[in-house]
Amino acid sequence: GDSVTQMEGPVTLSEEAFLTINCTYTATGYPSLFWYVQYPGEGLQLLLKATKADDKGSNKGFEATYRKETTSFHLEKGSVQVSDSAVYFCALGGSNYKLTFGKGTLLTVNP
Amino acid sequence: EAGVAQSPRYKIIEKRQSVAFWCNPISGHATLYWYQQILGQGPKLLIQFQNNGVVDDSQLPKDRFSAERLKGVDSTLKIQPAKLEDSAVYLCASSPLGETQYFGPGTRLLVL
């Protein structure tokens, strides 16, 4: 079945550091890939998505590229801010648009 | 545009009691989802509705969980009787006919 494996956390960075959160997936067919973010006390929000191989999703300075050859969708940001502190979830969109999530990665950014 | 609404936000019950959660999706969204998010894990789909029909309930523990979406709008999720392992955040999401799902704030359930 479909599955998503993402980097174990927590991740702690200083402000303006470079961020990478790894995500790999297993799926049949050609799924869409998503990154969702959950800020403290809030619901999940879509951060970015990519619907086919080699697509790059981007939003708020975050980027992720759909790599079919390595079945990966790693999240990157060149310079993180304190306000980026949150839990980040990688997800795969399968049949009937069902989402399969990874376990989440807690990011803490210190000033 | 109003987002997905859920109530209550928090609920504490004792095991073997029953509990119900309510979700009001974004207006016009045909698809509604209920997820269970246990602490430290990603959300897991419990049930998916398309209008008022069930598309996928393969991971819903049907001996104790039930859900309905009358008139294809609001939905309720019920647990009866609750077990300790049901302690989790229950998330509702909706989407138009497509992939992007919009999530509500969730209901945090604690079973004692």
mmCIF file of C-alpha atoms in Angstrom:
data_model
loop_
_atom_site.group_PDB
_atom_site.id
_atom_site.type_symbol
_atom_site.label_atom_id
_atom_site.label_comp_id
_atom_site.label_asym_id
_atom_site.label_seq_id
_atom_site.Cartn_x
_atom_site.Cartn_y
_atom_site.Cartn_z
ATOM 1 C CA GLY A 1 0.000 0.000 0.000
ATOM 2 C CA ASP A 2 0.883 3.666 -0.064
ATOM 3 C CA SER A 3 3.291 4.918 2.574
ATOM 4 C CA VAL A 4 5.332 8.014 3.420
ATOM 5 C CA THR A 5 8.561 8.105 5.390
ATOM 6 C CA GLN A 6 9.853 11.431 6.591
ATOM 7 C CA MET A 7 12.803 12.571 8.602
ATOM 8 C CA GLU A 8 12.508 11.980 12.319
ATOM 9 C CA GLY A 9 12.536 15.065 14.445
ATOM 10 C CA PRO A 10 12.782 17.187 16.305
ATOM 11 C CA VAL A 11 14.867 19.575 14.239
ATOM 12 C CA THR A 12 16.275 22.659 15.956
ATOM 13 C CA LEU A 13 17.846 25.456 13.921
ATOM 14 C CA SER A 14 18.993 28.997 14.417
ATOM 15 C CA GLU A 15 17.273 31.798 12.554
ATOM 16 C CA GLU A 16 18.509 32.198 8.941
ATOM 17 C CA ALA A 17 19.810 28.610 8.798
ATOM 18 C CA PHE A 18 19.118 26.331 5.830
ATOM 19 C CA LEU A 19 16.369 23.754 6.278
ATOM 20 C CA THR A 20 15.944 20.343 4.706
ATOM 21 C CA ILE A 21 13.309 17.832 5.780
ATOM 22 C CA ASN A 22 13.563 14.557 3.901
ATOM 23 C CA CYS A 23 10.507 12.714 2.604
ATOM 24 C CA THR A 24 10.326 9.506 0.570
ATOM 25 C CA TYR A 25 7.274 7.610 -0.543
ATOM 26 C CA THR A 26 6.020 4.265 -1.792
ATOM 27 C CA ALA A 27 2.997 4.232 -4.052
ATOM 28 C CA THR A 28 1.443 2.613 -7.065
ATOM 29 C CA GLY A 29 0.931 4.833 -10.042
ATOM 30 C CA TYR A 30 1.789 8.513 -10.047
ATOM 31 C CA PRO A 31 0.516 10.176 -6.893
ATOM 32 C CA SER A 32 0.422 13.862 -6.072
ATOM 33 C CA LEU A 33 2.694 14.952 -3.242
ATOM 34 C CA PHE A 34 2.047 17.531 -0.545
ATOM 35 C CA TRP A 35 3.628 19.292 2.378
ATOM 36 C CA TYR A 36 1.259 20.383 5.144
ATOM 37 C CA VAL A 37 2.216 22.539 8.134
ATOM 38 C CA GLN A 38 0.635 22.595 11.584
ATOM 39 C CA TYR A 39 1.382 25.658 13.707
ATOM 40 C CA PRO A 40 0.914 25.360 17.473
ATOM 41 C CA GLY A 41 -2.758 25.196 18.372
ATOM 42 C CA GLU A 42 -3.922 25.325 14.760
ATOM 43 C CA GLY A 43 -5.170 22.911 12.124
ATOM 44 C CA LEU A 44 -3.231 21.564 9.169
ATOM 45 C CA GLN A 45 -2.562 23.988 6.340
ATOM 46 C CA LEU A 46 -1.418 23.147 2.852
ATOM 47 C CA LEU A 47 2.080 24.530 2.359
ATOM 48 C CA LEU A 48 2.822 23.349 -1.179
ATOM 49 C CA LYS A 49 2.118 20.555 -3.622
ATOM 50 C CA ALA A 50 3.342 18.926 -6.827
ATOM 51 C CA THR A 51 1.223 16.806 -9.098
ATOM 52 C CA LYS A 52 3.725 15.193 -11.469
ATOM 53 C CA ALA A 53 7.362 14.231 -11.768
ATOM 54 C CA ASP A 54 9.886 17.108 -11.860
ATOM 55 C CA ASP A 55 7.256 19.615 -10.705
ATOM 56 C CA LYS A 56 8.467 22.051 -8.064
ATOM 57 C CA GLY A 57 6.031 23.276 -5.467
ATOM 58 C CA SER A 58 6.833 26.515 -3.670
ATOM 59 C CA ASN A 59 5.257 28.806 -1.098
ATOM 60 C CA LYS A 60 6.480 31.236 1.582
ATOM 61 C CA GLY A 61 10.106 30.552 0.646
ATOM 62 C CA PHE A 62 9.701 26.783 0.963
ATOM 63 C CA GLU A 63 10.332 24.512 -2.016
ATOM 64 C CA ALA A 64 10.053 20.823 -2.816
ATOM 65 C CA THR A 65 10.675 18.973 -6.077
ATOM 66 C CA TYR A 66 8.876 15.774 -7.074
ATOM 67 C CA ARG A 67 11.646 13.279 -7.864
ATOM 68 C CA LYS A 68 10.180 10.131 -9.381
ATOM 69 C CA GLU A 69 13.567 8.436 -9.822
ATOM 70 C CA THR A 70 14.334 8.641 -6.097
ATOM 71 C CA THR A 71 10.671 8.637 -4.949
ATOM 72 C CA SER A 72 11.375 11.727 -2.887
ATOM 73 C CA PHE A 73 9.834 15.118 -2.121
ATOM 74 C CA HIS A 74 12.268 16.846 0.226
ATOM 75 C CA LEU A 75 11.259 20.187 1.762
ATOM 76 C CA GLU A 76 13.820 23.016 1.709
ATOM 77 C CA LYS A 77 14.054 26.630 2.786
ATOM 78 C CA GLY A 78 17.104 28.787 2.408
ATOM 79 C CA SER A 79 16.677 30.920 5.517
ATOM 80 C CA VAL A 80 14.267 29.931 8.266
ATOM 81 C CA GLN A 81 12.549 32.332 10.646
ATOM 82 C CA VAL A 82 11.265 31.892 14.182
ATOM 83 C CA SER A 83 7.735 32.010 12.750
ATOM 84 C CA ASP A 84 8.450 28.814 10.767
ATOM 85 C CA SER A 85 8.450 26.798 13.993
ATOM 86 C CA ALA A 86 5.769 24.157 13.468
ATOM 87 C CA VAL A 87 5.194 20.507 12.644
ATOM 88 C CA TYR A 88 5.642 19.644 8.968
ATOM 89 C CA PHE A 89 3.880 16.686 7.348
ATOM 90 C CA CYS A 90 4.684 15.103 4.022
ATOM 91 C CA ALA A 91 1.664 13.485 2.360
ATOM 92 C CA LEU A 92 0.819 11.443 -0.708
ATOM 93 C CA GLY A 93 -2.456 11.732 -2.608
ATOM 94 C CA GLY A 94 -3.638 8.316 -3.729
ATOM 95 C CA SER A 95 -6.796 6.896 -5.199
ATOM 96 C CA ASN A 96 -9.943 8.950 -4.602
ATOM 97 C CA TYR A 97 -7.611 11.747 -3.451
ATOM 98 C CA LYS A 98 -7.044 9.915 -0.161
ATOM 99 C CA LEU A 99 -4.077 11.428 1.723
ATOM 100 C CA THR A 100 -1.464 9.237 3.381
ATOM 101 C CA PHE A 101 0.675 11.215 5.822
ATOM 102 C CA GLY A 102 4.126 10.786 7.261
ATOM 103 C CA LYS A 103 4.617 11.002 11.020
ATOM 104 C CA GLY A 104 5.530 14.668 10.993
ATOM 105 C CA THR A 105 8.721 16.579 11.804
ATOM 106 C CA LEU A 106 8.795 19.155 14.581
ATOM 107 C CA LEU A 107 10.853 22.197 13.630
ATOM 108 C CA THR A 108 11.968 24.702 16.242
ATOM 109 C CA VAL A 109 13.746 27.853 15.106
ATOM 110 C CA ASN A 110 15.614 29.827 17.755
ATOM 111 C CA PRO A 111 16.351 33.559 17.454
ATOM 112 C CA GLU B 1 -14.514 32.439 2.795
ATOM 113 C CA ALA B 2 -15.261 30.627 6.047
ATOM 114 C CA GLY B 3 -13.095 27.619 6.815
ATOM 115 C CA VAL B 4 -13.988 24.165 8.054
ATOM 116 C CA ALA B 5 -15.710 24.396 11.431
ATOM 117 C CA GLN B 6 -15.502 21.718 14.112
ATOM 118 C CA SER B 7 -16.972 21.372 17.573
ATOM 119 C CA PRO B 8 -16.308 20.831 20.327
ATOM 120 C CA ARG B 9 -12.633 21.803 20.384
ATOM 121 C CA TYR B 10 -11.906 19.699 23.467
ATOM 122 C CA LYS B 11 -13.638 16.767 25.104
ATOM 123 C CA ILE B 12 -12.781 14.676 28.137
ATOM 124 C CA ILE B 13 -14.739 11.476 28.783
ATOM 125 C CA GLU B 14 -14.345 8.245 30.673
ATOM 126 C CA LYS B 15 -13.838 4.947 28.906
ATOM 127 C CA ARG B 16 -16.988 3.198 27.797
ATOM 128 C CA GLN B 17 -18.813 6.530 27.432
ATOM 129 C CA SER B 18 -19.980 7.793 24.061
ATOM 130 C CA VAL B 19 -18.960 10.990 22.304
ATOM 131 C CA ALA B 20 -19.887 12.808 19.108
ATOM 132 C CA PHE B 21 -18.020 15.340 16.996
ATOM 133 C CA TRP B 22 -19.495 17.736 14.479
ATOM 134 C CA CYS B 23 -18.038 19.158 11.287
ATOM 135 C CA ASN B 24 -19.294 21.854 8.933
ATOM 136 C CA PRO B 25 -17.269 21.876 5.703
ATOM 137 C CA ILE B 26 -16.523 24.792 3.435
ATOM 138 C CA SER B 27 -19.626 25.732 1.484
ATOM 139 C CA GLY B 28 -19.873 23.892 -1.812
ATOM 140 C CA HIS B 29 -17.243 21.275 -1.031
ATOM 141 C CA ALA B 30 -18.523 17.887 -2.129
ATOM 142 C CA THR B 31 -15.950 15.755 -0.347
ATOM 143 C CA LEU B 32 -15.583 15.464 3.420
ATOM 144 C CA TYR B 33 -12.966 13.522 5.367
ATOM 145 C CA TRP B 34 -12.509 12.490 8.984
ATOM 146 C CA TYR B 35 -8.965 11.786 10.194
ATOM 147 C CA GLN B 36 -7.619 10.513 13.499
ATOM 148 C CA GLN B 37 -4.291 11.981 14.633
ATOM 149 C CA ILE B 38 -2.699 10.187 17.564
ATOM 150 C CA LEU B 39 0.019 12.113 19.402
ATOM 151 C CA GLY B 40 3.322 11.872 17.570
ATOM 152 C CA GLN B 41 1.818 10.464 14.387
ATOM 153 C CA GLY B 42 0.434 11.770 11.142
ATOM 154 C CA PRO B 43 -3.300 11.912 10.512
ATOM 155 C CA LYS B 44 -4.934 8.646 9.465
ATOM 156 C CA LEU B 45 -8.037 8.654 7.292
ATOM 157 C CA LEU B 46 -11.092 7.171 9.002
ATOM 158 C CA ILE B 47 -13.801 7.868 6.452
ATOM 159 C CA GLN B 48 -14.346 9.801 3.228
ATOM 160 C CA PHE B 49 -17.705 11.039 1.964
ATOM 161 C CA GLN B 50 -18.586 12.226 -1.507
ATOM 162 C CA ASN B 51 -21.738 14.282 -1.027
ATOM 163 C CA ASN B 52 -23.690 12.000 1.344
ATOM 164 C CA GLY B 53 -22.238 8.705 0.112
ATOM 165 C CA VAL B 54 -19.287 6.829 1.644
ATOM 166 C CA VAL B 55 -16.249 6.501 -0.651
ATOM 167 C CA ASP B 56 -13.789 4.878 1.764
ATOM 168 C CA ASP B 57 -14.310 3.657 5.317
ATOM 169 C CA SER B 58 -11.763 0.853 5.233
ATOM 170 C CA GLN B 59 -9.892 2.137 8.306
ATOM 171 C CA LEU B 60 -12.943 3.004 10.399
ATOM 172 C CA PRO B 61 -13.319 0.674 13.439
ATOM 173 C CA LYS B 62 -16.937 -0.041 12.693
ATOM 174 C CA ASP B 63 -17.608 -1.884 15.936
ATOM 175 C CA ARG B 64 -17.371 1.417 17.827
ATOM 176 C CA PHE B 65 -17.098 4.275 15.330
ATOM 177 C CA SER B 66 -19.866 5.572 13.094
ATOM 178 C CA ALA B 67 -20.206 8.603 10.861
ATOM 179 C CA GLU B 68 -22.893 10.177 8.788
ATOM 180 C CA ARG B 69 -23.261 13.088 6.438
ATOM 181 C CA LEU B 70 -26.902 13.885 6.059
ATOM 182 C CA LYS B 71 -27.935 16.070 3.129
ATOM 183 C CA GLY B 72 -24.338 16.099 1.919
ATOM 184 C CA VAL B 73 -23.276 19.004 4.121
ATOM 185 C CA ASP B 74 -22.563 18.683 7.871
ATOM 186 C CA SER B 75 -21.159 15.495 9.300
ATOM 187 C CA THR B 76 -20.989 13.824 12.688
ATOM 188 C CA LEU B 77 -18.515 11.228 13.911
ATOM 189 C CA LYS B 78 -19.500 9.113 16.920
ATOM 190 C CA ILE B 79 -17.563 6.789 19.170
ATOM 191 C CA GLN B 80 -19.507 4.340 21.317
ATOM 192 C CA PRO B 81 -18.108 3.008 23.590
ATOM 193 C CA ALA B 82 -14.823 4.888 23.826
ATOM 194 C CA LYS B 83 -11.543 3.190 24.693
ATOM 195 C CA LEU B 84 -8.360 4.679 26.125
ATOM 196 C CA GLU B 85 -6.614 4.285 22.761
ATOM 197 C CA ASP B 86 -9.197 6.579 21.125
ATOM 198 C CA SER B 87 -7.481 9.566 22.756
ATOM 199 C CA ALA B 88 -6.427 11.647 19.764
ATOM 200 C CA VAL B 89 -7.214 14.732 17.721
ATOM 201 C CA TYR B 90 -10.067 14.192 15.272
ATOM 202 C CA LEU B 91 -9.659 16.285 12.161
ATOM 203 C CA CYS B 92 -12.287 17.097 9.588
ATOM 204 C CA ALA B 93 -11.305 18.216 6.102
ATOM 205 C CA SER B 94 -13.202 19.121 2.974
ATOM 206 C CA SER B 95 -12.368 19.584 -0.661
ATOM 207 C CA PRO B 96 -14.067 20.482 -3.881
ATOM 208 C CA LEU B 97 -13.868 17.872 -6.611
ATOM 209 C CA GLY B 98 -10.086 17.733 -6.603
ATOM 210 C CA GLU B 99 -7.094 17.075 -4.455
ATOM 211 C CA THR B 100 -6.499 19.997 -2.115
ATOM 212 C CA GLN B 101 -7.997 19.317 1.283
ATOM 213 C CA TYR B 102 -8.774 22.088 3.760
ATOM 214 C CA PHE B 103 -8.609 21.132 7.405
ATOM 215 C CA GLY B 104 -10.544 22.294 10.418
ATOM 216 C CA PRO B 105 -8.918 23.042 13.798
ATOM 217 C CA GLY B 106 -9.703 19.571 15.137
ATOM 218 C CA THR B 107 -11.325 18.165 18.259
ATOM 219 C CA ARG B 108 -8.942 16.981 20.957
ATOM 220 C CA LEU B 109 -10.369 13.931 22.758
ATOM 221 C CA LEU B 110 -9.014 12.569 26.017
ATOM 222 C CA VAL B 111 -10.405 9.252 27.262
ATOM 223 C CA LEU B 112 -9.723 8.545 30.955
#
